[in-house]
Short mmCIF file of C-alpha atoms and ligand atoms in Angstrom, two decimals:
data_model
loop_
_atom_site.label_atom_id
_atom_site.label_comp_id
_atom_site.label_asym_id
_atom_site.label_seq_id
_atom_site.Cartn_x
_atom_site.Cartn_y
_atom_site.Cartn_z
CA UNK K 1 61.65 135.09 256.84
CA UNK K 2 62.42 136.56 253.76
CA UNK K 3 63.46 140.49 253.95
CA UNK K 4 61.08 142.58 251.53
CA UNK K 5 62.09 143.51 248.42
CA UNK K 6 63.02 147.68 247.98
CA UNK K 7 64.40 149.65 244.46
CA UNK K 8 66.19 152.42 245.44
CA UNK K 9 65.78 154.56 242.14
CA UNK K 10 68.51 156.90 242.31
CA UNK K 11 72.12 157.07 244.59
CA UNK K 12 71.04 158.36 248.12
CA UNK K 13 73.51 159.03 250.75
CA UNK K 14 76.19 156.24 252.17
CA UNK K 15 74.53 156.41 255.31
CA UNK K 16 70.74 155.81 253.72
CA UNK K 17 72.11 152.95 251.72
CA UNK K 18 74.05 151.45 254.62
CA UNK K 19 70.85 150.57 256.57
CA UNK K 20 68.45 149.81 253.54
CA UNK K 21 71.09 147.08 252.81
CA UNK K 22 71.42 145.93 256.41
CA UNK K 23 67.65 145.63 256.47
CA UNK K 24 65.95 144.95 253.18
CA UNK K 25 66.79 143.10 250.14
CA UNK K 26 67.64 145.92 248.02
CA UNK K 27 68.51 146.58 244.49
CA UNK K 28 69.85 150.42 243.89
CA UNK K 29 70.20 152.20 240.53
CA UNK K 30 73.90 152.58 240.95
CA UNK K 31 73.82 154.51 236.96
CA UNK K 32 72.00 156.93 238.87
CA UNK K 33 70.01 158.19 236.13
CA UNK K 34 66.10 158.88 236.57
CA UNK K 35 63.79 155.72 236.41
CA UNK K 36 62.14 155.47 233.11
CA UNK K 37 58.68 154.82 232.96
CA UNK K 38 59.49 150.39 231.63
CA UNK K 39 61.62 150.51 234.82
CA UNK K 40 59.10 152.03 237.00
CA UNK K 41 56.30 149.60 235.86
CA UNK K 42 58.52 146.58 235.90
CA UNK K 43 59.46 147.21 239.62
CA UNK K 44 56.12 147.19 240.39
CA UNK K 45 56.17 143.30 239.75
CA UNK K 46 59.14 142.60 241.30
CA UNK K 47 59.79 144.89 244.61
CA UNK K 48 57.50 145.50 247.61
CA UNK K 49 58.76 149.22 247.98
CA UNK K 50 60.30 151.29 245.85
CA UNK K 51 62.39 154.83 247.47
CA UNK K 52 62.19 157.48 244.25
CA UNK K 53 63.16 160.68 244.17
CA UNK K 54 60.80 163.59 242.39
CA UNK K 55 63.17 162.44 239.37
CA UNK K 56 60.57 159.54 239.09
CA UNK K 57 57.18 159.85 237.31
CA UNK K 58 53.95 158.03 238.64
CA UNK K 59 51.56 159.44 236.07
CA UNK K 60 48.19 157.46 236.29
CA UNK K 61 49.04 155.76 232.93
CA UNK K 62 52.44 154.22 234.63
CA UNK K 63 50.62 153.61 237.74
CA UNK K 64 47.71 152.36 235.67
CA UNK K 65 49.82 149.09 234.04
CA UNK K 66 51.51 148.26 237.61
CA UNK K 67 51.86 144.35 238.79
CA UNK K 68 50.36 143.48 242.03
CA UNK K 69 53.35 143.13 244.06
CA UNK K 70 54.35 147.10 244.55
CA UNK K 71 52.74 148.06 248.22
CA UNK K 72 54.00 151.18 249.21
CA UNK K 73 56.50 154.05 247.34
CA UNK K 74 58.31 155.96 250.00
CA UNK K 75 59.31 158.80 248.66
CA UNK K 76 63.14 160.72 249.21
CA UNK K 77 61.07 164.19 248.94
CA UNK K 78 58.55 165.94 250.46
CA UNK K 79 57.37 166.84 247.03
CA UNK K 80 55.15 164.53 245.48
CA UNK K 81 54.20 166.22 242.39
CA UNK K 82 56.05 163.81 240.57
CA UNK K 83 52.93 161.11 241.89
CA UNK K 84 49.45 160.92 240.84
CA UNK K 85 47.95 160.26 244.14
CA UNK K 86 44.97 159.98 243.39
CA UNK K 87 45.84 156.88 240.70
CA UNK K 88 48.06 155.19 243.30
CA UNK K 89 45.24 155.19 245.79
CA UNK K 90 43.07 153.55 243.69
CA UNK K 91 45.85 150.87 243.20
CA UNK K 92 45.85 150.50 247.13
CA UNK K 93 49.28 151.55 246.87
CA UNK K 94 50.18 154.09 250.10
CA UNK K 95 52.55 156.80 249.16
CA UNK K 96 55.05 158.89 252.28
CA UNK K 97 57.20 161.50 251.83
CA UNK K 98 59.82 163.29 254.56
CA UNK K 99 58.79 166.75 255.68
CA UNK K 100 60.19 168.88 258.47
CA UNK K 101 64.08 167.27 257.91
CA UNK K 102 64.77 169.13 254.51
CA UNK K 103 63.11 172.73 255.36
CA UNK K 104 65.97 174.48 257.40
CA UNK K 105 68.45 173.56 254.19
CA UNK K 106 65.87 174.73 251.66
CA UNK K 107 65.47 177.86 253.57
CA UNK K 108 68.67 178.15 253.51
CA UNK K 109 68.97 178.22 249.95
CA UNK K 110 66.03 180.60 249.56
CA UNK K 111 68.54 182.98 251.70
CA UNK K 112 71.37 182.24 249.41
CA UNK K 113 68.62 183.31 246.81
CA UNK K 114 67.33 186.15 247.94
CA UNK K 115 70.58 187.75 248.92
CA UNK K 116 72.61 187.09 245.73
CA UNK K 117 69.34 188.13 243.39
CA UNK K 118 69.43 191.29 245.72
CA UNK K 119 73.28 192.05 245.76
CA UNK K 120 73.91 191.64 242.24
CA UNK K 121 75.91 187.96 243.19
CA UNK K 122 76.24 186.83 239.85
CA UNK K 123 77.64 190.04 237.79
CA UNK K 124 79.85 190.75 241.07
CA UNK K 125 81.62 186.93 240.64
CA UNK K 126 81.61 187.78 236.86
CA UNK K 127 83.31 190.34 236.82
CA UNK K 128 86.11 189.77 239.73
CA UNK K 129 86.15 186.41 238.14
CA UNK K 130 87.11 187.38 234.61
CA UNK K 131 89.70 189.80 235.18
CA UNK K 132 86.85 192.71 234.52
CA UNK K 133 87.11 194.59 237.34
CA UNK K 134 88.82 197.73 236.56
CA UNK K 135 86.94 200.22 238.70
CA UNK K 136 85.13 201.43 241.29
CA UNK K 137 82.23 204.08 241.63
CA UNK K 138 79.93 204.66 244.44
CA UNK K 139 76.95 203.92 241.51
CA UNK K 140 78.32 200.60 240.91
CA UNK K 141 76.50 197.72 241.38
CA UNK K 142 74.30 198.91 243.80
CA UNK K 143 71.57 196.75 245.34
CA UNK K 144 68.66 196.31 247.16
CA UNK K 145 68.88 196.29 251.36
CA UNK K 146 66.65 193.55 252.89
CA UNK K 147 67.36 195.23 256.13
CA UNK K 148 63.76 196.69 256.95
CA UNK K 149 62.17 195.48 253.53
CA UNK K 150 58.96 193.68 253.45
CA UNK K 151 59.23 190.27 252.69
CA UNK K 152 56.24 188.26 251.63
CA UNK K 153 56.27 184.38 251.84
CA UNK K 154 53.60 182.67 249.81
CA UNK K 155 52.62 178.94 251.98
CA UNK K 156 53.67 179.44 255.48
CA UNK K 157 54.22 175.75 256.06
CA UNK K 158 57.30 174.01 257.16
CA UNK K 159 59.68 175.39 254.65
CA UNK K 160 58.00 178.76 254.47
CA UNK K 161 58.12 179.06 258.50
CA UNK K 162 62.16 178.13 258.63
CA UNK K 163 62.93 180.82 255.91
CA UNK K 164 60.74 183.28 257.83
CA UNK K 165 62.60 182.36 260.91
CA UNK K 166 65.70 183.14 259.03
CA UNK K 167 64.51 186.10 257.25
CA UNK K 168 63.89 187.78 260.77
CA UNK K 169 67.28 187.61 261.37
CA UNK K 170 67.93 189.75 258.81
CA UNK K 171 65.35 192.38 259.96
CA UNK K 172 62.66 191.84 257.78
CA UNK K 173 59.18 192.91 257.80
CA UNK K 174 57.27 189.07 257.47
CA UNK K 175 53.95 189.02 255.66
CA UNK K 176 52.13 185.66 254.53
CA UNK K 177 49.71 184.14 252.53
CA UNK K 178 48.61 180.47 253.46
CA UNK K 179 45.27 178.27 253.16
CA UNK K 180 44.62 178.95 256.86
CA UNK K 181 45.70 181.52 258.93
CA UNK K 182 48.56 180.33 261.51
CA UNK K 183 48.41 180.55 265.51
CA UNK K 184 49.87 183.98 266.75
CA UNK K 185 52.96 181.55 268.37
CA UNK K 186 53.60 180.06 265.13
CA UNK K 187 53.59 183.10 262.99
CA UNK K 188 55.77 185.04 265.43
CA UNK K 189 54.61 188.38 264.23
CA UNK K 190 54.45 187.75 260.79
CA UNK K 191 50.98 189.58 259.26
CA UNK K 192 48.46 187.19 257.71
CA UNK K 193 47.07 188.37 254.42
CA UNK K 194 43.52 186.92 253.28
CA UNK K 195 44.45 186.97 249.50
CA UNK K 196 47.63 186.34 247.36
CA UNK K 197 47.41 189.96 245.70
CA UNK K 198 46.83 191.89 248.78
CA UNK K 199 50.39 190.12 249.50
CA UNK K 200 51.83 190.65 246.39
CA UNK K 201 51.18 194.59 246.06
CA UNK K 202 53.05 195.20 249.64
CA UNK K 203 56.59 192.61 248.86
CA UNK K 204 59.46 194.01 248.30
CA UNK K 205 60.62 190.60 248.49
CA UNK K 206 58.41 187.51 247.63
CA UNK K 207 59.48 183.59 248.25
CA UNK K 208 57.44 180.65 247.27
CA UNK K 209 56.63 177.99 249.48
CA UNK K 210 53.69 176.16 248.52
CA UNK K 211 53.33 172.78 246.53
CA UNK K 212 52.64 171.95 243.48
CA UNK K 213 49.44 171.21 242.78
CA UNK K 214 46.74 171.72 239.91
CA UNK K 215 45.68 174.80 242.59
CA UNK K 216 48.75 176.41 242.42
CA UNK K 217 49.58 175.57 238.79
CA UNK K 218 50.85 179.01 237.35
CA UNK K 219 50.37 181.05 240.32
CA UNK K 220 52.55 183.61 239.61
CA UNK K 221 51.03 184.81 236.53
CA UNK K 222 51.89 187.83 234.17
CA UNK K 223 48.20 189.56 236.32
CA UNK K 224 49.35 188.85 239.55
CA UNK K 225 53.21 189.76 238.71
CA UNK K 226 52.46 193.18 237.67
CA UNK K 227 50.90 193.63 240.88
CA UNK K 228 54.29 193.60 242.77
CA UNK K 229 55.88 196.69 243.33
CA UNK K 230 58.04 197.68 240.85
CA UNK K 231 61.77 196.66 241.53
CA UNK K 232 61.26 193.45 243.93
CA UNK K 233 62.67 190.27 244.05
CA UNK K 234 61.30 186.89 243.72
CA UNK K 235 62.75 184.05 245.15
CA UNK K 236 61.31 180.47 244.12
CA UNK K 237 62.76 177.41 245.87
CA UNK K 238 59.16 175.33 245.96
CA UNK K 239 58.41 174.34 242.52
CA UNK K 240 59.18 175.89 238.76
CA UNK K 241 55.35 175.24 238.06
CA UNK K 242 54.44 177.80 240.38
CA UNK K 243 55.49 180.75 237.95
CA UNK K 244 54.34 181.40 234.38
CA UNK K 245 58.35 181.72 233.21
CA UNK K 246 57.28 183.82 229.90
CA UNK K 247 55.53 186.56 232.35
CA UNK K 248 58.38 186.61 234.67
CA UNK K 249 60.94 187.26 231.31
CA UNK K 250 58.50 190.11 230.51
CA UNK K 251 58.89 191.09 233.81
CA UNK K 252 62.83 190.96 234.09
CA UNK K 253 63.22 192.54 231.18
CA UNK K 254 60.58 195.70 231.56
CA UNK K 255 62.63 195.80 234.53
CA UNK K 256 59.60 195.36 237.00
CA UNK K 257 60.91 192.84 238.57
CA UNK K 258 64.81 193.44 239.56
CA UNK K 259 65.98 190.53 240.61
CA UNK K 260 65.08 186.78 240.41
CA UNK K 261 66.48 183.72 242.55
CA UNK K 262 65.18 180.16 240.93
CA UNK K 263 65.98 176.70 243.07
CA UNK K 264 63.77 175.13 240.19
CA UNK K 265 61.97 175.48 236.91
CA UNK K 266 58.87 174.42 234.43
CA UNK K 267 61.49 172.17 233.10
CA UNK K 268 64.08 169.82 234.91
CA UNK K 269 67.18 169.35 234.73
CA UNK K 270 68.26 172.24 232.02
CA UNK K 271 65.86 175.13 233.02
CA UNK K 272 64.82 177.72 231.05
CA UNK K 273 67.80 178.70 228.52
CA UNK K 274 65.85 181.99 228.36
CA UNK K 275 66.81 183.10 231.76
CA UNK K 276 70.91 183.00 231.02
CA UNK K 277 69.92 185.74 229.27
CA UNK K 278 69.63 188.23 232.10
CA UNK K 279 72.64 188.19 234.91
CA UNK K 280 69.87 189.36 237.05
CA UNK K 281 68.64 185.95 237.85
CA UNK K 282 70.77 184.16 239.62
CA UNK K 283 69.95 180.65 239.14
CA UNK K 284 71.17 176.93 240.83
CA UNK K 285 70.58 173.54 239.87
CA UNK K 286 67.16 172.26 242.47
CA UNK K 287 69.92 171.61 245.23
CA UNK K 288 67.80 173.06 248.05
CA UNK K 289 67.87 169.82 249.96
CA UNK K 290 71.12 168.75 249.27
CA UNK K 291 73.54 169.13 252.31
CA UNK K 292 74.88 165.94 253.81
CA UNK K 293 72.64 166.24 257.27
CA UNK K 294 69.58 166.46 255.01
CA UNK K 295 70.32 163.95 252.51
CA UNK K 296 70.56 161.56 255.32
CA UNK K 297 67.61 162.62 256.74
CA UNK K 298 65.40 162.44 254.30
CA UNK K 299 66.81 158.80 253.54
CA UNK K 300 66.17 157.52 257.34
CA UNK K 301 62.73 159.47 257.13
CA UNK K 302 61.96 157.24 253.63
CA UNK K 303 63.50 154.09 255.95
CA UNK K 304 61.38 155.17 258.85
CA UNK K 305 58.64 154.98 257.17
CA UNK K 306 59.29 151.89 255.29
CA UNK K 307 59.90 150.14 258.82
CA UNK K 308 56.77 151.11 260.25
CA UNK K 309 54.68 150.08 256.78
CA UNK K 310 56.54 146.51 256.88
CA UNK K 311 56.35 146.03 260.98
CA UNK K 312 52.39 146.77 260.58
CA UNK K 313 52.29 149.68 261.67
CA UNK K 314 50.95 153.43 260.16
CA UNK K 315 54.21 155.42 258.63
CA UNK K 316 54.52 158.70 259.98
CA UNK K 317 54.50 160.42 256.85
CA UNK K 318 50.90 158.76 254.85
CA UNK K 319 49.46 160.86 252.29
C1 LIG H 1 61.73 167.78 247.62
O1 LIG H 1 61.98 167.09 248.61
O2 LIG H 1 60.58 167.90 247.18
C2 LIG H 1 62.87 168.47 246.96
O3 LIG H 1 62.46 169.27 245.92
C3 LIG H 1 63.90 167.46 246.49
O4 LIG H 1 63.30 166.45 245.79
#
Protein backbone atom coordinates (compact mmCIF):
# COMPACT_ATOMS: atom_id res chain seq x y z
CA UNK A 1 0.00 0.00 0.00
CA UNK A 2 1.10 3.22 -0.81
CA UNK A 3 2.39 5.44 2.34
CA UNK A 4 0.34 8.85 2.44
CA UNK A 5 1.65 11.74 1.20
CA UNK A 6 2.89 14.60 4.15
CA UNK A 7 4.66 18.42 3.44
CA UNK A 8 6.55 19.22 6.20
CA UNK A 9 6.54 23.16 5.77
CA UNK A 10 9.40 24.21 7.68
CA UNK A 11 12.83 22.20 9.24
CA UNK A 12 11.58 20.39 12.47
CA UNK A 13 13.88 18.54 14.64
CA UNK A 14 16.25 15.41 13.37
CA UNK A 15 14.37 13.27 15.50
CA UNK A 16 10.68 14.51 14.04
CA UNK A 17 12.00 14.11 10.55
CA UNK A 18 13.61 10.74 11.21
CA UNK A 19 10.22 9.00 11.78
CA UNK A 20 8.01 11.10 9.29
CA UNK A 21 10.51 9.68 6.70
CA UNK A 22 10.49 6.15 8.08
CA UNK A 23 6.71 6.30 7.91
CA UNK A 24 5.22 8.58 5.30
CA UNK A 25 6.17 9.68 1.94
CA UNK A 26 7.36 12.99 2.78
CA UNK A 27 8.54 16.04 1.06
CA UNK A 28 10.17 18.79 3.66
CA UNK A 29 10.90 22.46 2.90
CA UNK A 30 14.57 22.00 3.45
CA UNK A 31 14.93 26.30 2.42
CA UNK A 32 13.14 26.53 5.52
CA UNK A 33 11.45 29.64 4.77
CA UNK A 34 7.57 30.13 5.60
CA UNK A 35 5.07 28.50 3.06
CA UNK A 36 3.67 31.05 0.78
CA UNK A 37 0.19 31.12 0.20
CA UNK A 38 0.80 29.27 -4.07
CA UNK A 39 2.69 26.67 -1.98
CA UNK A 40 0.11 26.20 0.59
CA UNK A 41 -2.75 25.84 -2.00
CA UNK A 42 -0.75 23.68 -4.32
CA UNK A 43 -0.05 21.12 -1.49
CA UNK A 44 -3.43 20.85 -1.00
CA UNK A 45 -3.60 18.89 -4.42
CA UNK A 46 -0.81 16.95 -4.00
CA UNK A 47 -0.26 15.78 -0.14
CA UNK A 48 -2.73 14.08 2.25
CA UNK A 49 -1.24 16.00 5.35
CA UNK A 50 0.59 18.79 5.60
CA UNK A 51 2.78 19.55 9.36
CA UNK A 52 3.01 23.72 9.38
CA UNK A 53 4.19 25.70 11.81
CA UNK A 54 2.18 29.14 12.95
CA UNK A 55 4.69 30.51 10.14
CA UNK A 56 1.93 29.17 7.72
CA UNK A 57 -1.29 31.07 6.85
CA UNK A 58 -4.72 29.23 6.30
CA UNK A 59 -6.82 32.34 5.78
CA UNK A 60 -10.32 31.27 4.40
CA UNK A 61 -9.34 32.70 0.95
CA UNK A 62 -6.18 30.08 0.83
CA UNK A 63 -8.27 27.49 2.32
CA UNK A 64 -11.09 28.59 0.06
CA UNK A 65 -9.09 27.58 -3.51
CA UNK A 66 -7.74 24.13 -1.91
CA UNK A 67 -7.75 20.73 -4.20
CA UNK A 68 -9.54 17.84 -2.81
CA UNK A 69 -6.74 15.75 -1.82
CA UNK A 70 -5.51 17.76 1.57
CA UNK A 71 -7.33 15.70 4.63
CA UNK A 72 -5.95 16.77 7.67
CA UNK A 73 -3.13 19.77 8.70
CA UNK A 74 -1.39 18.73 11.86
CA UNK A 75 -0.10 21.45 13.21
CA UNK A 76 3.79 21.84 15.03
CA UNK A 77 1.99 24.44 17.55
CA UNK A 78 -0.51 24.63 19.88
CA UNK A 79 -1.37 27.95 18.42
CA UNK A 80 -3.62 27.92 15.66
CA UNK A 81 -4.21 31.46 15.02
CA UNK A 82 -2.39 31.16 11.99
CA UNK A 83 -5.78 28.76 10.75
CA UNK A 84 -9.18 29.81 9.95
CA UNK A 85 -10.97 27.00 11.53
CA UNK A 86 -13.89 27.70 10.85
CA UNK A 87 -13.04 27.74 6.75
CA UNK A 88 -11.14 24.45 7.07
CA UNK A 89 -14.13 22.82 8.66
CA UNK A 90 -16.24 23.62 6.07
CA UNK A 91 -13.62 22.04 3.67
CA UNK A 92 -13.94 18.78 5.87
CA UNK A 93 -10.44 19.28 6.50
CA UNK A 94 -9.61 18.30 10.51
CA UNK A 95 -7.01 20.49 12.01
CA UNK A 96 -4.61 19.15 15.59
CA UNK A 97 -2.26 20.91 17.31
CA UNK A 98 0.25 19.66 20.42
CA UNK A 99 -0.61 21.08 23.80
CA UNK A 100 0.71 20.12 27.22
CA UNK A 101 4.51 19.15 25.60
CA UNK A 102 5.58 22.87 24.89
CA UNK A 103 4.11 24.64 28.22
CA UNK A 104 6.92 23.88 30.85
CA UNK A 105 9.57 25.53 28.10
CA UNK A 106 7.27 28.48 27.42
CA UNK A 107 6.94 29.02 31.05
CA UNK A 108 10.15 28.91 31.23
CA UNK A 109 10.72 31.67 29.03
CA UNK A 110 7.98 33.77 30.64
CA UNK A 111 10.48 33.36 33.83
CA UNK A 112 13.42 34.38 31.79
CA UNK A 113 10.96 37.33 30.98
CA UNK A 114 9.78 38.38 33.91
CA UNK A 115 13.04 38.29 35.76
CA UNK A 116 15.26 40.13 33.22
CA UNK A 117 12.25 42.93 32.56
CA UNK A 118 12.38 43.10 36.48
CA UNK A 119 16.26 43.16 37.08
CA UNK A 120 17.13 45.55 34.53
CA UNK A 121 18.79 42.30 32.28
CA UNK A 122 19.30 44.14 29.29
CA UNK A 123 21.07 47.60 30.46
CA UNK A 124 23.06 45.30 33.07
CA UNK A 125 24.60 43.05 29.84
CA UNK A 126 24.93 46.50 28.10
CA UNK A 127 26.81 47.96 30.06
CA UNK A 128 29.33 45.07 31.45
CA UNK A 129 29.26 44.19 27.83
CA UNK A 130 30.55 47.42 26.35
CA UNK A 131 33.25 48.24 28.57
CA UNK A 132 30.65 50.86 30.42
CA UNK A 133 30.83 49.85 33.66
CA UNK A 134 32.80 52.25 35.59
CA UNK A 135 30.94 52.35 38.89
CA UNK A 136 29.03 51.30 41.47
CA UNK A 137 26.29 53.00 43.75
CA UNK A 138 23.83 51.43 45.98
CA UNK A 139 21.04 53.53 43.57
CA UNK A 140 22.22 51.77 40.61
CA UNK A 141 20.18 49.77 38.68
CA UNK A 142 17.88 48.88 41.15
CA UNK A 143 14.91 46.61 40.46
CA UNK A 144 11.84 45.23 41.28
CA UNK A 145 11.74 41.95 43.92
CA UNK A 146 9.23 39.28 42.78
CA UNK A 147 9.80 37.76 46.12
CA UNK A 148 6.26 38.42 47.78
CA UNK A 149 4.85 40.45 44.70
CA UNK A 150 1.54 39.70 43.26
CA UNK A 151 1.64 38.12 40.15
CA UNK A 152 -1.39 37.99 37.92
CA UNK A 153 -1.64 35.38 35.05
CA UNK A 154 -4.26 36.14 32.45
CA UNK A 155 -5.65 32.22 30.94
CA UNK A 156 -4.83 29.73 33.54
CA UNK A 157 -4.58 26.91 31.04
CA UNK A 158 -1.72 24.66 30.38
CA UNK A 159 0.93 27.22 29.84
CA UNK A 160 -0.50 29.64 32.35
CA UNK A 161 -0.66 26.71 35.13
CA UNK A 162 3.28 25.61 34.47
CA UNK A 163 4.43 29.33 34.84
CA UNK A 164 2.28 29.61 37.97
CA UNK A 165 3.83 26.47 39.19
CA UNK A 166 7.11 28.10 38.59
CA UNK A 167 6.26 31.45 39.77
CA UNK A 168 5.49 29.86 43.30
CA UNK A 169 8.80 28.94 43.53
CA UNK A 170 9.80 32.19 43.57
CA UNK A 171 7.31 33.23 46.35
CA UNK A 172 4.77 34.84 44.56
CA UNK A 173 1.38 35.85 45.42
CA UNK A 174 -0.76 33.88 42.24
CA UNK A 175 -3.93 35.58 41.07
CA UNK A 176 -5.88 34.53 37.76
CA UNK A 177 -8.24 35.36 35.33
CA UNK A 178 -9.65 32.45 33.08
CA UNK A 179 -13.10 31.64 31.20
CA UNK A 180 -13.98 29.27 34.07
CA UNK A 181 -12.89 29.18 37.36
CA UNK A 182 -10.32 26.16 38.06
CA UNK A 183 -10.76 23.23 40.76
CA UNK A 184 -9.17 24.28 44.19
CA UNK A 185 -6.38 21.19 43.32
CA UNK A 186 -5.60 22.69 40.12
CA UNK A 187 -5.24 26.25 41.12
CA UNK A 188 -3.13 25.37 44.16
CA UNK A 189 -3.96 28.51 45.99
CA UNK A 190 -3.90 30.78 43.33
CA UNK A 191 -7.11 33.46 43.79
CA UNK A 192 -9.67 33.41 40.98
CA UNK A 193 -10.72 36.84 39.81
CA UNK A 194 -14.26 37.16 37.98
CA UNK A 195 -13.05 40.01 35.63
CA UNK A 196 -9.76 40.94 33.78
CA UNK A 197 -9.61 44.52 35.54
CA UNK A 198 -10.29 43.42 38.98
CA UNK A 199 -6.93 41.39 38.05
CA UNK A 200 -5.22 43.97 36.49
CA UNK A 201 -5.57 46.77 39.33
CA UNK A 202 -3.95 44.20 42.06
CA UNK A 203 -0.54 42.82 39.55
CA UNK A 204 2.45 43.84 40.26
CA UNK A 205 3.36 41.43 37.74
CA UNK A 206 1.02 40.37 34.80
CA UNK A 207 1.77 37.33 32.16
CA UNK A 208 -0.39 36.44 29.27
CA UNK A 209 -1.54 33.15 28.60
CA UNK A 210 -4.52 33.03 26.59
CA UNK A 211 -4.95 32.48 22.72
CA UNK A 212 -5.46 34.38 20.15
CA UNK A 213 -8.64 34.78 19.15
CA UNK A 214 -11.07 37.59 17.75
CA UNK A 215 -12.12 37.57 21.82
CA UNK A 216 -8.95 38.40 22.95
CA UNK A 217 -7.90 40.59 20.01
CA UNK A 218 -6.30 43.72 21.75
CA UNK A 219 -6.86 42.77 25.22
CA UNK A 220 -4.47 44.70 26.74
CA UNK A 221 -5.66 47.99 25.73
CA UNK A 222 -4.43 51.62 26.57
CA UNK A 223 -8.14 51.43 29.29
CA UNK A 224 -7.29 48.37 30.78
CA UNK A 225 -3.33 49.20 30.94
CA UNK A 226 -3.76 52.22 32.93
CA UNK A 227 -5.53 50.19 35.32
CA UNK A 228 -2.30 48.37 36.47
CA UNK A 229 -0.55 49.72 39.22
CA UNK A 230 1.86 52.03 38.40
CA UNK A 231 5.44 50.50 38.03
CA UNK A 232 4.54 46.67 37.06
CA UNK A 233 5.71 44.44 34.66
CA UNK A 234 4.14 42.71 31.84
CA UNK A 235 5.29 39.67 30.54
CA UNK A 236 3.69 38.36 27.12
CA UNK A 237 4.79 34.94 25.85
CA UNK A 238 1.06 33.93 24.31
CA UNK A 239 0.51 36.03 21.37
CA UNK A 240 1.67 39.84 20.19
CA UNK A 241 -2.13 40.35 19.27
CA UNK A 242 -3.04 40.26 22.71
CA UNK A 243 -1.61 43.88 23.46
CA UNK A 244 -2.44 47.16 21.72
CA UNK A 245 1.66 47.86 21.20
CA UNK A 246 0.99 51.85 20.75
CA UNK A 247 -0.75 51.86 24.43
CA UNK A 248 1.91 49.81 25.91
CA UNK A 249 4.76 52.54 24.29
CA UNK A 250 2.58 55.20 26.00
CA UNK A 251 2.79 53.23 28.84
CA UNK A 252 6.68 52.53 28.90
CA UNK A 253 7.39 55.73 28.28
CA UNK A 254 4.95 57.70 30.98
CA UNK A 255 6.77 55.26 32.93
CA UNK A 256 3.54 53.39 34.16
CA UNK A 257 4.55 50.46 33.20
CA UNK A 258 8.40 49.68 34.27
CA UNK A 259 9.28 46.92 32.67
CA UNK A 260 8.15 44.81 29.65
CA UNK A 261 9.18 41.09 28.63
CA UNK A 262 7.77 40.23 24.84
CA UNK A 263 8.16 36.33 23.51
CA UNK A 264 6.08 37.78 20.49
CA UNK A 265 4.56 40.72 18.69
CA UNK A 266 1.59 42.27 16.32
CA UNK A 267 4.14 41.63 13.72
CA UNK A 268 6.42 38.49 13.04
CA UNK A 269 9.49 38.02 12.54
CA UNK A 270 10.97 41.82 13.06
CA UNK A 271 8.70 43.10 15.94
CA UNK A 272 8.00 46.35 16.71
CA UNK A 273 11.22 48.62 15.86
CA UNK A 274 9.51 51.02 18.31
CA UNK A 275 10.28 48.99 21.32
CA UNK A 276 14.41 49.08 20.76
CA UNK A 277 13.75 52.25 21.78
CA UNK A 278 13.41 51.66 25.50
CA UNK A 279 16.19 49.17 27.22
CA UNK A 280 13.35 48.53 29.50
CA UNK A 281 11.83 45.90 27.37
CA UNK A 282 13.70 43.19 27.09
CA UNK A 283 12.68 41.44 24.07
CA UNK A 284 13.51 37.68 22.26
CA UNK A 285 12.77 36.35 19.02
CA UNK A 286 9.09 33.88 19.69
CA UNK A 287 11.58 31.07 20.92
CA UNK A 288 9.35 30.01 23.83
CA UNK A 289 9.06 26.50 22.53
CA UNK A 290 12.27 26.03 21.25
CA UNK A 291 14.47 23.68 23.46
CA UNK A 292 15.48 20.38 21.92
CA UNK A 293 13.01 18.12 24.36
CA UNK A 294 10.15 20.32 23.11
CA UNK A 295 10.91 20.59 19.59
CA UNK A 296 10.77 16.90 19.51
CA UNK A 297 7.80 16.77 21.24
CA UNK A 298 5.78 18.77 19.56
CA UNK A 299 6.99 16.92 16.26
CA UNK A 300 5.97 13.26 17.67
CA UNK A 301 2.70 14.99 19.06
CA UNK A 302 2.04 16.36 15.13
CA UNK A 303 3.19 12.44 14.14
CA UNK A 304 0.93 11.10 16.83
CA UNK A 305 -1.68 12.55 15.63
CA UNK A 306 -1.09 11.99 12.05
CA UNK A 307 -0.87 8.10 12.92
CA UNK A 308 -4.03 7.93 14.59
CA UNK A 309 -5.92 10.17 11.60
CA UNK A 310 -4.32 7.67 8.89
CA UNK A 311 -4.84 4.21 11.11
CA UNK A 312 -8.71 5.40 11.45
CA UNK A 313 -8.69 6.40 14.39
CA UNK A 314 -9.66 10.05 16.35
CA UNK A 315 -6.16 12.16 16.91
CA UNK A 316 -5.74 13.14 20.31
CA UNK A 317 -5.40 16.64 19.66
CA UNK A 318 -8.94 17.50 17.13
CA UNK A 319 -10.04 20.94 17.14
C1 LIG B 1 2.99 27.64 19.50
O1 LIG B 1 3.11 26.42 19.59
O2 LIG B 1 1.89 28.18 19.32
C2 LIG B 1 4.22 28.47 19.61
O3 LIG B 1 3.94 29.82 19.58
C3 LIG B 1 5.21 28.10 18.53
O4 LIG B 1 4.60 28.06 17.31
Amino acid sequence: MNKPRIWITRKLSDATLRRAQRDYDVVVNLKDQPGTKEQIISASFEFDAIIPCHSEIFSSDVVSQFGPKLKIIANHSVGVDHCDLGALKKKNILVTNTPDVLSDATAEIAMLLMLGAARHAICGDEIVRTGNWNNWSPSFMVGKQLTGSRLGIIGMGRVGQAFAKKARGFDMDIHYFNRTKLNKNISNGAKYHETIESLLEISDFLSLHCPSTPETNLLLNEQRINLMPSGSILVNTARGSLIDEKALINAISSGHISGVGLDCYKDEPGGNPEFSKYKNIFMLPHIGSATVKTRDAMGFRALDNLDSYFAGKNPADLL
